[in-house]
Tab-separated table of C-alpha atoms and ligand atoms in Angstrom:
chain	number	residue	atom	x	y	z
A	1	MET	CA	-82.510	-12.894	51.482
A	2	SER	CA	-85.192	-10.633	53.352
A	3	ASP	CA	-86.514	-8.346	50.535
A	4	THR	CA	-86.257	-4.925	53.030
A	5	ILE	CA	-82.586	-3.955	54.471
A	6	THR	CA	-82.737	-2.952	58.350
A	7	LEU	CA	-80.866	0.172	58.940
A	8	VAL	CA	-79.052	0.670	62.640
A	9	ASN	CA	-78.103	3.759	63.882
A	10	PRO	CA	-74.526	3.081	64.851
A	11	ALA	CA	-74.905	6.061	67.652
A	12	THR	CA	-77.151	3.961	69.575
A	13	GLY	CA	-77.354	0.068	68.096
A	14	ARG	CA	-81.456	0.838	67.301
A	15	ALA	CA	-82.446	-0.185	63.685
A	16	PHE	CA	-84.753	2.582	62.676
A	17	ARG	CA	-85.853	1.970	58.688
A	18	GLU	CA	-86.321	-0.278	56.344
A	19	ILE	CA	-85.622	0.537	52.722
A	20	PRO	CA	-86.115	-2.086	49.527
A	21	ARG	CA	-83.715	-4.764	49.011
A	22	ALA	CA	-83.297	-4.553	44.737
A	23	GLY	CA	-83.737	-8.344	42.953
A	24	LEU	CA	-81.659	-8.711	39.727
A	25	ALA	CA	-85.320	-7.724	37.734
A	26	GLU	CA	-85.087	-4.498	39.419
A	27	VAL	CA	-81.458	-3.405	38.431
A	28	ASP	CA	-82.226	-4.779	34.894
A	29	ALA	CA	-84.658	-2.537	34.860
A	30	ALA	CA	-82.507	0.925	36.372
A	31	ILE	CA	-79.997	-0.499	33.645
A	32	ALA	CA	-82.614	-0.155	30.823
A	33	GLY	CA	-84.034	3.110	32.043
A	34	ALA	CA	-80.578	4.463	32.091
A	35	VAL	CA	-79.986	3.375	28.575
A	36	ALA	CA	-83.090	5.504	27.358
A	37	ALA	CA	-81.988	8.435	29.484
A	38	GLN	CA	-78.314	8.582	28.142
A	39	ARG	CA	-79.432	9.095	24.542
A	40	THR	CA	-81.591	11.996	24.968
A	41	TRP	CA	-78.938	13.658	27.629
A	42	ALA	CA	-76.286	12.766	25.316
A	43	ALA	CA	-78.695	14.846	22.318
A	44	LEU	CA	-78.715	17.752	24.533
A	45	ALA	CA	-76.541	20.911	23.739
A	46	PRO	CA	-73.457	21.067	26.143
A	47	VAL	CA	-74.335	24.249	27.424
A	48	ALA	CA	-77.966	22.728	28.446
A	49	ARG	CA	-76.579	19.541	30.103
A	50	ALA	CA	-74.191	22.136	31.951
A	51	ASP	CA	-76.983	24.029	32.918
A	52	ALA	CA	-78.543	21.035	34.844
A	53	LEU	CA	-76.115	20.089	36.510
A	54	ARG	CA	-75.896	23.900	38.197
A	55	SER	CA	-78.968	23.488	39.236
A	56	PHE	CA	-78.322	19.952	40.751
A	57	ALA	CA	-75.762	21.556	42.377
A	58	ARG	CA	-77.953	24.257	44.002
A	59	VAL	CA	-80.461	21.461	44.737
A	60	VAL	CA	-78.052	20.063	47.332
A	61	GLU	CA	-76.722	23.029	48.325
A	62	ALA	CA	-80.252	23.546	49.430
A	63	HIS	CA	-80.785	20.461	51.223
A	64	VAL	CA	-77.298	20.787	52.748
A	65	ASP	CA	-78.846	20.257	56.659
A	66	GLU	CA	-81.257	17.431	55.621
A	67	LEU	CA	-78.523	15.346	53.726
A	68	ALA	CA	-76.424	16.007	56.592
A	69	ALA	CA	-79.350	15.281	59.192
A	70	LEU	CA	-79.511	11.679	57.235
A	71	GLU	CA	-75.702	10.913	57.384
A	72	VAL	CA	-75.450	11.581	61.372
A	73	GLU	CA	-78.508	9.354	61.550
A	74	ASN	CA	-77.499	6.260	59.029
A	75	SER	CA	-73.706	6.294	59.617
A	76	GLY	CA	-72.880	7.910	62.708
A	77	HIS	CA	-71.080	10.764	61.183
A	78	PRO	CA	-69.864	14.192	63.418
A	79	ILE	CA	-73.157	16.965	61.993
A	80	GLY	CA	-69.942	18.921	61.463
A	81	SER	CA	-68.011	16.729	58.926
A	82	ALA	CA	-71.971	15.634	57.766
A	83	ARG	CA	-72.346	19.328	56.896
A	84	TRP	CA	-69.532	19.331	55.013
A	85	GLU	CA	-69.888	15.778	52.974
A	86	ALA	CA	-72.835	17.291	51.917
A	87	SER	CA	-71.564	20.780	50.773
A	88	HIS	CA	-68.790	18.882	49.063
A	89	VAL	CA	-71.503	17.572	46.883
A	90	ALA	CA	-72.969	20.402	45.635
A	91	GLN	CA	-69.247	21.578	45.085
A	92	VAL	CA	-67.962	18.407	43.009
A	93	LEU	CA	-71.324	18.748	40.701
A	94	ASN	CA	-70.728	22.865	40.548
A	95	TYR	CA	-66.923	22.291	39.509
A	96	TYR	CA	-67.955	19.461	37.042
A	97	ALA	CA	-70.834	21.492	35.215
A	98	ALA	CA	-68.248	22.889	33.809
A	99	ALA	CA	-67.167	20.032	31.822
A	100	PRO	CA	-70.001	19.389	29.212
A	101	GLU	CA	-68.972	22.886	26.759
A	102	ARG	CA	-65.320	22.037	27.532
A	103	LEU	CA	-64.553	18.327	26.516
A	104	ILE	CA	-62.821	19.817	24.009
A	105	GLY	CA	-60.681	17.248	21.019
A	106	GLN	CA	-58.200	17.838	18.834
A	107	GLN	CA	-56.998	18.571	15.488
A	108	ILE	CA	-54.721	16.435	14.135
A	109	PRO	CA	-52.384	17.544	11.117
A	110	VAL	CA	-52.906	14.635	8.484
A	111	ALA	CA	-52.350	14.410	4.649
A	112	GLY	CA	-55.679	14.864	2.584
A	113	GLY	CA	-58.589	16.062	4.749
A	114	LEU	CA	-59.339	17.200	7.958
A	115	ASP	CA	-58.858	14.845	11.377
A	116	VAL	CA	-60.637	15.394	14.457
A	117	THR	CA	-61.202	13.870	17.564
A	118	PHE	CA	-64.520	13.307	19.787
A	119	HIS	CA	-64.858	12.248	23.398
A	120	GLU	CA	-67.802	10.045	23.241
A	121	PRO	CA	-69.602	8.974	26.804
A	122	TYR	CA	-69.298	5.608	27.548
A	123	GLY	CA	-73.115	5.228	27.551
A	124	VAL	CA	-74.492	3.970	30.990
A	125	VAL	CA	-71.546	3.484	33.859
A	126	GLY	CA	-71.749	2.071	37.274
A	127	ILE	CA	-71.089	3.237	40.503
A	128	ILE	CA	-70.292	1.061	43.472
A	129	VAL	CA	-69.924	2.401	46.773
A	130	PRO	CA	-68.910	1.673	50.078
A	131	TRP	CA	-70.538	2.568	53.668
A	132	ASN	CA	-67.628	5.090	55.151
A	133	PHE	CA	-68.078	8.335	52.498
A	134	PRO	CA	-71.412	7.711	51.086
A	135	MET	CA	-71.766	10.819	49.310
A	136	THR	CA	-69.073	12.625	48.961
A	137	ILE	CA	-67.614	9.149	46.962
A	138	ALA	CA	-70.435	8.978	45.067
A	139	SER	CA	-70.502	12.083	43.874
A	140	TRP	CA	-66.810	11.810	42.674
A	141	GLY	CA	-68.162	9.283	40.293
A	142	PHE	CA	-71.743	10.303	39.316
A	143	ALA	CA	-70.677	14.122	38.737
A	144	PRO	CA	-68.464	13.997	36.027
A	145	ALA	CA	-69.451	10.733	34.763
A	146	LEU	CA	-73.168	12.628	34.208
A	147	ALA	CA	-71.058	15.722	32.518
A	148	ALA	CA	-69.284	13.638	30.149
A	149	GLY	CA	-72.714	12.605	28.722
A	150	ASN	CA	-73.242	9.295	30.851
A	151	ALA	CA	-76.483	7.792	32.457
A	152	VAL	CA	-75.384	6.230	35.988
A	153	VAL	CA	-76.576	3.921	37.965
A	154	LEU	CA	-75.533	3.884	41.586
A	155	LYS	CA	-75.594	1.003	44.579
A	156	PRO	CA	-75.242	2.501	47.990
A	157	ALA	CA	-73.408	-0.028	50.317
A	158	GLU	CA	-76.298	-1.871	51.815
A	159	LEU	CA	-75.531	-0.123	55.767
A	160	THR	CA	-75.934	3.313	54.403
A	161	PRO	CA	-78.053	4.047	51.306
A	162	LEU	CA	-80.031	6.885	52.971
A	163	THR	CA	-78.275	9.974	51.671
A	164	ALA	CA	-77.577	8.152	48.382
A	165	VAL	CA	-81.201	7.564	47.885
A	166	ARG	CA	-81.911	11.267	48.950
A	167	LEU	CA	-79.597	12.571	45.791
A	168	GLY	CA	-81.461	10.424	43.226
A	169	GLU	CA	-84.841	12.111	44.694
A	170	LEU	CA	-82.872	15.629	44.181
A	171	ALA	CA	-81.199	14.957	40.352
A	172	LEU	CA	-85.281	14.393	39.541
A	173	GLU	CA	-86.551	17.689	41.573
A	174	ALA	CA	-83.150	19.308	39.977
A	175	GLY	CA	-84.765	18.712	36.180
A	176	LEU	CA	-82.410	15.827	35.313
A	177	PRO	CA	-84.402	13.238	33.243
A	178	ASP	CA	-86.133	10.827	34.414
A	179	GLY	CA	-83.783	7.488	34.606
A	180	LEU	CA	-80.474	9.374	34.030
A	181	PHE	CA	-78.886	8.528	37.409
A	182	GLN	CA	-80.439	6.048	39.146
A	183	VAL	CA	-79.482	4.767	43.204
A	184	VAL	CA	-80.530	0.614	43.328
A	185	THR	CA	-80.028	-0.434	46.777
A	186	GLY	CA	-79.276	-4.057	47.583
A	187	SER	CA	-76.609	-6.325	48.077
A	188	GLY	CA	-73.185	-5.826	46.510
A	189	SER	CA	-73.388	-9.515	45.073
A	190	VAL	CA	-76.445	-8.846	43.540
A	191	VAL	CA	-76.616	-5.424	42.307
A	192	GLY	CA	-73.028	-4.424	42.607
A	193	GLN	CA	-72.168	-7.916	40.565
A	194	ARG	CA	-74.991	-6.951	37.743
A	195	PHE	CA	-73.085	-3.740	37.081
A	196	VAL	CA	-70.374	-5.637	36.484
A	197	SER	CA	-71.926	-8.399	33.889
A	198	HIS	CA	-74.717	-6.482	32.234
A	199	PRO	CA	-73.670	-5.545	28.590
A	200	ASP	CA	-75.403	-2.104	28.616
A	201	VAL	CA	-73.280	-0.825	31.768
A	202	ARG	CA	-69.933	0.229	29.591
A	203	LYS	CA	-67.738	1.486	32.995
A	204	VAL	CA	-67.718	0.160	36.486
A	205	VAL	CA	-66.247	2.478	39.054
A	206	PHE	CA	-65.942	0.811	42.597
A	207	THR	CA	-64.556	1.920	45.939
A	208	GLY	CA	-64.391	-0.354	48.526
A	209	SER	CA	-62.106	-3.487	49.860
A	210	THR	CA	-59.017	-4.360	47.648
A	211	GLU	CA	-60.523	-7.979	48.095
A	212	VAL	CA	-63.926	-7.073	46.155
A	213	GLY	CA	-61.910	-4.228	44.522
A	214	THR	CA	-59.849	-7.366	42.776
A	215	ASP	CA	-62.392	-9.705	42.219
A	216	VAL	CA	-64.635	-6.401	40.581
A	217	ALA	CA	-61.870	-5.963	38.356
A	218	ALA	CA	-61.195	-9.572	37.202
A	219	GLY	CA	-64.737	-9.451	36.758
A	220	CYS	CA	-64.569	-6.348	34.377
A	221	ALA	CA	-61.964	-7.766	32.413
A	222	ARG	CA	-63.619	-10.249	31.501
A	223	MET	CA	-66.131	-8.403	29.457
A	224	LEU	CA	-63.503	-5.768	28.535
A	225	LYS	CA	-65.036	-2.998	30.302
A	226	PRO	CA	-62.719	-0.460	32.049
A	227	VAL	CA	-62.647	0.213	35.814
A	228	THR	CA	-61.711	2.512	38.214
A	229	LEU	CA	-60.905	1.202	41.525
A	230	GLU	CA	-60.357	3.234	45.028
A	231	LEU	CA	-59.089	0.687	47.309
A	232	GLY	CA	-57.891	0.129	51.125
A	233	GLY	CA	-54.314	2.110	52.342
A	234	LYS	CA	-52.174	2.034	55.224
A	235	SER	CA	-51.013	5.245	54.873
A	236	ALA	CA	-47.890	6.903	56.962
A	237	ASN	CA	-47.539	10.336	58.681
A	238	ILE	CA	-43.929	10.826	59.048
A	239	VAL	CA	-42.363	13.175	61.141
A	240	PHE	CA	-38.641	14.847	60.831
A	241	ALA	CA	-36.701	15.313	63.780
A	242	ASP	CA	-36.570	19.212	62.366
A	243	ALA	CA	-40.488	19.757	61.987
A	244	ASP	CA	-42.685	21.823	63.374
A	245	LEU	CA	-43.366	18.942	66.450
A	246	GLU	CA	-45.681	21.033	68.279
A	247	ARG	CA	-48.197	21.191	64.951
A	248	ALA	CA	-47.653	18.003	63.565
A	249	ALA	CA	-48.835	16.475	66.794
A	250	ALA	CA	-51.789	18.740	67.521
A	251	SER	CA	-52.854	17.545	63.856
A	252	ALA	CA	-52.130	14.181	64.241
A	253	PRO	CA	-55.241	12.767	65.859
A	254	GLY	CA	-57.017	14.184	62.798
A	255	SER	CA	-54.932	12.475	60.625
A	256	VAL	CA	-56.126	9.017	61.710
A	257	PHE	CA	-59.586	9.399	63.748
A	258	ASP	CA	-61.490	11.363	61.917
A	259	ASN	CA	-64.485	9.013	60.759
A	260	ALA	CA	-63.534	7.240	63.555
A	261	GLY	CA	-60.092	5.929	61.061
A	262	GLN	CA	-62.848	4.753	59.003
A	263	ASP	CA	-61.073	6.148	55.848
A	264	CYS	CA	-58.868	4.952	53.150
A	265	CYS	CA	-56.438	7.772	53.367
A	266	ALA	CA	-56.090	6.892	57.424
A	267	ARG	CA	-52.785	7.837	58.489
A	268	SER	CA	-52.268	4.988	60.221
A	269	ARG	CA	-48.787	4.509	60.161
A	270	LEU	CA	-46.931	7.522	62.672
A	271	LEU	CA	-43.282	7.451	61.602
A	272	VAL	CA	-41.094	9.532	64.089
A	273	GLU	CA	-37.505	10.267	64.027
A	274	ARG	CA	-36.058	7.973	66.856
A	275	SER	CA	-33.954	11.610	68.308
A	276	VAL	CA	-37.316	13.490	68.839
A	277	TYR	CA	-39.748	10.026	69.494
A	278	ASP	CA	-39.997	10.244	73.167
A	279	ARG	CA	-41.172	13.873	73.005
A	280	PHE	CA	-43.174	13.840	70.236
A	281	LEU	CA	-45.155	10.464	71.961
A	282	GLU	CA	-45.459	13.506	74.768
A	283	LEU	CA	-46.585	15.673	73.146
A	284	LEU	CA	-49.404	13.457	71.075
A	285	GLU	CA	-50.331	12.021	74.425
A	286	PRO	CA	-52.869	15.378	74.938
A	287	ALA	CA	-53.658	15.813	72.147
A	288	VAL	CA	-55.191	12.390	71.579
A	289	GLN	CA	-56.763	13.078	74.810
A	290	ALA	CA	-58.410	16.028	73.910
A	291	TRP	CA	-60.106	14.427	70.620
A	292	ARG	CA	-63.553	14.382	71.705
A	293	VAL	CA	-65.930	11.353	70.994
A	294	GLY	CA	-69.352	11.085	71.488
A	295	ASP	CA	-72.478	12.187	70.166
A	296	PRO	CA	-72.731	12.770	66.673
A	297	ALA	CA	-75.299	15.316	66.347
A	298	SER	CA	-73.693	17.778	68.982
A	299	PRO	CA	-71.610	20.006	66.710
A	300	ASP	CA	-68.468	19.656	69.861
A	301	THR	CA	-67.972	15.941	68.599
A	302	ASP	CA	-64.899	15.493	66.470
A	303	MET	CA	-65.845	11.459	66.077
A	304	GLY	CA	-68.693	9.106	66.059
A	305	PRO	CA	-69.113	5.685	66.483
A	306	LEU	CA	-68.418	2.473	64.502
A	307	ILE	CA	-70.560	1.801	61.947
A	308	SER	CA	-71.594	-1.630	63.113
A	309	ALA	CA	-71.006	-4.162	65.904
A	310	SER	CA	-69.579	-6.746	63.661
A	311	HIS	CA	-66.664	-4.109	62.459
A	312	ARG	CA	-66.137	-2.686	65.817
A	313	ASP	CA	-65.158	-6.510	66.351
A	314	THR	CA	-63.343	-6.486	63.937
A	315	VAL	CA	-61.076	-3.656	64.855
A	316	ALA	CA	-61.340	-4.433	68.925
A	317	GLY	CA	-59.170	-7.839	67.196
A	318	PHE	CA	-56.184	-5.696	66.113
A	319	LEU	CA	-55.593	-4.535	70.237
A	320	ASP	CA	-54.943	-8.513	70.629
A	321	GLY	CA	-51.503	-8.951	72.058
A	322	ALA	CA	-51.085	-4.874	71.002
A	323	ASP	CA	-48.334	-2.678	72.877
A	324	VAL	CA	-51.140	0.050	73.675
A	325	ALA	CA	-49.118	3.003	74.838
A	326	PHE	CA	-52.406	4.949	75.633
A	327	ARG	CA	-55.795	5.973	74.516
A	328	GLY	CA	-58.638	8.394	74.104
A	329	ALA	CA	-62.162	8.529	75.795
A	330	ALA	CA	-65.380	6.871	73.947
A	331	PRO	CA	-68.980	6.896	75.543
A	332	THR	CA	-70.068	3.449	77.121
A	333	GLY	CA	-73.417	1.879	76.503
A	334	ASP	CA	-75.487	1.536	73.142
A	335	GLY	CA	-73.786	2.274	70.022
A	336	PHE	CA	-70.268	0.762	68.252
A	337	TRP	CA	-67.878	3.113	70.099
A	338	PHE	CA	-64.088	2.126	70.246
A	339	ALA	CA	-61.691	4.830	72.251
A	340	PRO	CA	-58.738	6.266	70.085
A	341	THR	CA	-55.682	3.824	70.534
A	342	VAL	CA	-52.214	4.941	69.831
A	343	VAL	CA	-50.051	1.500	69.703
A	344	LEU	CA	-45.669	1.075	69.397
A	345	ALA	CA	-45.377	-1.455	67.026
A	346	SER	CA	-42.786	-2.660	64.541
A	347	PRO	CA	-42.244	-3.031	60.675
A	348	GLY	CA	-43.457	-6.406	60.619
A	349	ASP	CA	-46.705	-6.568	62.836
A	350	ARG	CA	-50.003	-7.063	61.697
A	351	LEU	CA	-50.808	-3.116	62.983
A	352	ALA	CA	-48.308	-1.956	60.940
A	353	GLN	CA	-48.803	-3.909	57.546
A	354	ASP	CA	-53.138	-4.529	57.778
A	355	GLU	CA	-55.588	-1.846	57.353
A	356	VAL	CA	-57.404	-1.614	60.504
A	357	PHE	CA	-60.129	1.226	59.058
A	358	GLY	CA	-60.950	2.295	62.606
A	359	PRO	CA	-59.410	4.879	65.353
A	360	VAL	CA	-55.930	2.601	65.902
A	361	VAL	CA	-52.804	4.740	64.713
A	362	ALA	CA	-48.939	2.152	65.055
A	363	VAL	CA	-46.072	4.396	65.753
A	364	LEU	CA	-42.847	2.927	64.657
A	365	PRO	CA	-39.229	5.212	64.973
A	366	PHE	CA	-37.390	6.009	61.999
A	367	ASP	CA	-33.159	6.240	61.674
A	368	ASP	CA	-32.888	9.298	58.400
A	369	GLU	CA	-34.437	10.160	55.328
A	370	ALA	CA	-33.975	6.811	53.711
A	371	ASP	CA	-34.999	4.762	56.412
A	372	ALA	CA	-38.307	6.760	56.174
A	373	ILE	CA	-39.062	6.683	52.619
A	374	ARG	CA	-38.217	2.871	53.318
A	375	LEU	CA	-40.290	2.527	56.160
A	376	ALA	CA	-43.571	4.415	55.005
A	377	ASN	CA	-43.109	1.971	51.148
A	378	ASP	CA	-43.263	-0.837	53.588
A	379	THR	CA	-46.937	-1.805	52.698
A	380	ILE	CA	-49.100	-3.441	49.484
A	381	TYR	CA	-50.502	0.216	50.061
A	382	GLY	CA	-50.271	3.649	48.303
A	383	LEU	CA	-53.121	5.910	48.809
A	384	ALA	CA	-52.237	9.202	50.793
A	385	GLY	CA	-49.344	10.173	53.206
A	386	SER	CA	-47.896	13.145	55.030
A	387	LEU	CA	-44.587	14.313	55.800
A	388	TRP	CA	-43.520	16.880	58.255
A	389	THR	CA	-40.234	18.568	57.796
A	390	GLU	CA	-38.845	22.502	57.833
A	391	ASN	CA	-36.530	21.250	55.245
A	392	LEU	CA	-37.597	22.084	51.657
A	393	GLY	CA	-35.368	20.091	49.813
A	394	ARG	CA	-36.226	17.152	52.192
A	395	ALA	CA	-40.057	17.844	51.325
A	396	VAL	CA	-39.391	17.119	47.670
A	397	ARG	CA	-37.091	14.219	47.983
A	398	VAL	CA	-39.699	12.260	50.349
A	399	ALA	CA	-42.655	13.465	48.554
A	400	ARG	CA	-41.014	11.850	45.433
A	401	GLY	CA	-39.885	8.969	46.914
A	402	VAL	CA	-42.762	7.738	48.360
A	403	LYS	CA	-45.349	5.249	46.294
A	404	SER	CA	-48.516	7.228	46.802
A	405	GLY	CA	-51.154	8.366	44.876
A	406	VAL	CA	-51.588	11.725	47.361
A	407	LEU	CA	-49.016	13.406	49.093
A	408	SER	CA	-49.215	16.277	51.785
A	409	VAL	CA	-46.408	18.017	53.551
A	410	ASN	CA	-46.948	19.924	56.362
A	411	SER	CA	-50.591	19.309	56.269
A	412	HIS	CA	-53.137	15.748	56.333
A	413	SER	CA	-55.187	17.237	53.648
A	414	SER	CA	-56.268	14.237	50.832
A	415	VAL	CA	-59.234	15.784	49.097
A	416	ARG	CA	-60.207	18.615	46.657
A	417	TYR	CA	-62.192	18.326	44.375
A	418	ALA	CA	-59.652	20.113	41.865
A	419	THR	CA	-56.670	17.969	42.550
A	420	PRO	CA	-56.760	14.264	41.369
A	421	PHE	CA	-57.188	11.581	44.134
A	422	GLY	CA	-56.259	7.940	43.610
A	423	GLY	CA	-54.259	5.401	44.844
A	424	MET	CA	-51.133	3.354	43.474
A	425	LYS	CA	-49.918	-0.203	44.291
A	426	ALA	CA	-53.405	-2.340	46.209
A	427	SER	CA	-54.803	0.862	46.871
A	428	GLY	CA	-56.137	1.216	43.288
A	429	LEU	CA	-56.276	1.874	39.644
A	430	GLY	CA	-57.012	4.995	37.767
A	431	ARG	CA	-57.677	8.293	39.381
A	432	GLU	CA	-61.016	10.692	40.581
A	433	LEU	CA	-61.481	14.422	41.103
A	434	GLY	CA	-59.368	17.329	39.356
A	435	PRO	CA	-59.245	18.876	35.748
A	436	ASP	CA	-59.406	15.392	33.605
A	437	ALA	CA	-61.986	13.343	35.530
A	438	ALA	CA	-64.893	13.872	33.171
A	439	GLU	CA	-62.609	13.131	29.951
A	440	HIS	CA	-62.373	9.633	32.416
A	441	PHE	CA	-66.137	8.784	31.304
A	442	THR	CA	-65.349	9.268	27.756
A	443	GLU	CA	-63.976	7.013	24.946
A	444	THR	CA	-61.752	8.749	22.249
A	445	LYS	CA	-63.102	8.485	18.633
A	446	ASN	CA	-61.392	9.485	15.679
A	447	VAL	CA	-62.723	10.735	12.350
A	448	PHE	CA	-61.127	11.487	9.182
A	449	PHE	CA	-62.669	13.524	6.793
A	450	ALA	CA	-61.126	13.155	3.268
A	451	THR	CA	-60.974	16.655	1.691
A	452	ASP	CA	-59.043	15.582	-1.754
B	501	NAP	P1	-66.403	-3.602	49.876
B	501	NAP	O1	-67.342	-5.007	51.258
B	501	NAP	O2	-65.403	-3.900	49.409
B	501	NAP	O3	-67.867	-3.099	49.852
B	501	NAP	C1	-67.676	-1.771	49.037
B	501	NAP	C2	-68.821	-1.862	47.633
B	501	NAP	O4	-68.656	-2.893	46.529
B	501	NAP	C3	-70.347	-1.684	48.382
B	501	NAP	O5	-71.238	-1.297	47.885
B	501	NAP	C4	-70.783	-3.446	48.947
B	501	NAP	O6	-72.246	-3.649	48.881
B	501	NAP	C5	-70.489	-3.658	47.200
B	501	NAP	N1	-69.810	-5.313	47.135
B	501	NAP	C6	-69.771	-6.463	48.021
B	501	NAP	N2	-69.371	-7.453	47.388
B	501	NAP	C7	-69.253	-7.060	45.960
B	501	NAP	C8	-69.258	-7.455	45.112
B	501	NAP	N3	-69.279	-9.321	44.949
B	501	NAP	N4	-69.434	-6.930	43.439
B	501	NAP	C9	-69.589	-6.124	43.711
B	501	NAP	N5	-69.859	-5.080	44.695
B	501	NAP	C10	-69.698	-5.849	46.096
B	501	NAP	O7	-65.878	-2.719	51.357
B	501	NAP	P2	-66.934	-1.859	52.781
B	501	NAP	O8	-66.141	-3.058	53.880
B	501	NAP	O9	-67.937	-1.110	52.154
B	501	NAP	O10	-65.536	-0.775	52.853
B	501	NAP	C11	-64.333	-0.802	53.285
B	501	NAP	C12	-63.189	-0.781	52.502
B	501	NAP	O11	-63.254	0.248	51.367
B	501	NAP	C13	-61.643	-0.560	53.102
B	501	NAP	O12	-60.853	-1.354	52.741
B	501	NAP	C14	-60.979	1.099	52.743
B	501	NAP	O13	-60.401	1.551	52.602
B	501	NAP	C15	-62.246	1.476	51.391
B	501	NAP	N6	-62.157	2.458	50.720
B	501	NAP	C16	-61.613	3.199	50.035
B	501	NAP	C17	-61.427	4.554	49.465
B	501	NAP	C18	-60.528	4.514	48.342
B	501	NAP	O14	-61.485	6.087	47.608
B	501	NAP	N7	-59.607	4.505	47.882
B	501	NAP	C19	-62.520	4.947	49.781
B	501	NAP	C20	-62.984	4.063	50.886
B	501	NAP	C21	-63.310	3.196	51.219
B	501	NAP	P3	-72.529	-4.070	50.035
B	501	NAP	O15	-72.211	-3.548	51.588
B	501	NAP	O16	-73.719	-3.388	50.236
B	501	NAP	O17	-72.878	-5.596	49.977
B	502	MG	MG1	-68.263	-5.410	53.088
C-alpha cells in the first residue's frame, strides 16, 4: 500500500492532491495524544468547554466558503449544498455548545444518605465517516462527543478527507486543546479497525455500509465497546391519491437525486396509489427533466457527478434489464456523470430491494393504505421515508405504521440538528443529533453518600 492517498476531482476525473495514509503507529500516537488531552478537557469548568465549542462554531462559520470549495473539488457537491453543509457544521457545534452546562444528573431518594448520578465521558471516541457527506456526518459525532467531555479521533473516508482535515485545523485555531480532536487519514481496514481494536477508544461511531457496519459492531462486541451505527437505506416516498400531487411530484426529484442519490435517506422507492399512478408519472417527468445536472461550482446546479468511476459502474449495473420510464440529462465527457433515472419496478426486483446509492428511483404502484404500509416495510432497511396525503388520520396511521427512524409528512426533510436521526432494522443502531445526543457519549455513574 502506498503511503499517500491520491484525491480525484469527480467532476473532471483528474487527480489533484496527495494526502498521507496513516499506519498503525500513527493511529496509536493519535489515540495516546487524545487520552492525554481528554483528561485536561474533562477537568475544565463546563462553561469553559461550552465557550471553546462556541468559538469552534464561529471559526467554522468564518470558513464556510473555504470548506464549501474544498467539498466541491473533493466530493463534487454542488456549491449551494456544500455551503449548507459547512454552515450546518457550525450550527451543530453551536447547538451542542449548550450541552456541557446541561448534562444534568439525578438526585434519587434513598434511605440513609444522598444518591446522585453523573454523566461521565467515555474518554476517547472513534468516529468513522463515509464519503457521501464528509462534513455533516463527522460533526454529528464530534460535536456532541466533545461537548460531553470526550476526546475524538476521526477517520474520514479515503476518497473525501479534505474538509475533515481542515476542520481539525480549525479546531486548533479556535483554541481547542492540542490532541483533543484529531483527524487521521487512511484506510478503513487500518485506521478504522484500530479504533475498533484499541482498548483506549471507548466508544465507536460508524456511518457507512451495512456490511462494514456489521463487522465493526462485531469487533466492538469483542471489546465490549458501545457502538452507534448509521447504515444504508431504501426509503419510500408514498404518494396517496388524496395528496397534493403537483407538490409531491415537484419535490420528488430532490428527495432521491439530491447529492446524486448518494444519500442514505434517499427516497429511492416511489410508491404511488394505483388510481393516480399514470397522472403522477406525467407530473414527475417534467420535474425530472428540469433537474439540473452539471458543474458543481455553478450556483444553478442541483446535482453533480457520482463520487468515483467504480461507483458509477456499480450504479450503471443496476440498470441492466431494468424497465426505464424516463431519464433526465447529464453532461458527457470527463467526470463521473450519471443521468437521473426513473424505473418501473415490482416489489421483488433488485431495484426495489437493494440500495443503489445513485440517482435511480424505482416506482411501484399500491392499492390502498394497508398495501402502502406493507410495501414500504418490504425491505431490510428502515432509515427514512415520506408520505403525501391531505388526510390527517391517514398521515398519523401511516407514519406510525412504517418501520423507519425518520419520517416526514408532505415534505422530505430528514435532518435537523435539533431532532433525532437514525435507522431501524438494517439501517442502524442508536440515534444521533437531537436533544439527547451528548448524553449518548456518556456513561451514568451512581454515587451514594452515607449520611448516617
Ligand atoms: P463503507 O465502505 O462502509 O465505508 C464507511 C467508512 O468505513 C469509510 O471511512 C471506510 O474507510 C471505513 N471502513 C471500511 N472498511 C472498514 C473496516 N473494516 N473497519 C473500519 N472501518 C472501515 O461505506 P461507504 O461506501 O463509504 O458509504 C456508503 C454507505 O454508507 C451506503 O451504504 C450508505 O447508505 C451509508 N451511509 C449511511 C448513512 C446514515 O446516516 N445512515 C449516512 C451516509 C452513508 P475507507 O473507505 O477510507 O477505506
Ligand atoms: Mg467502501
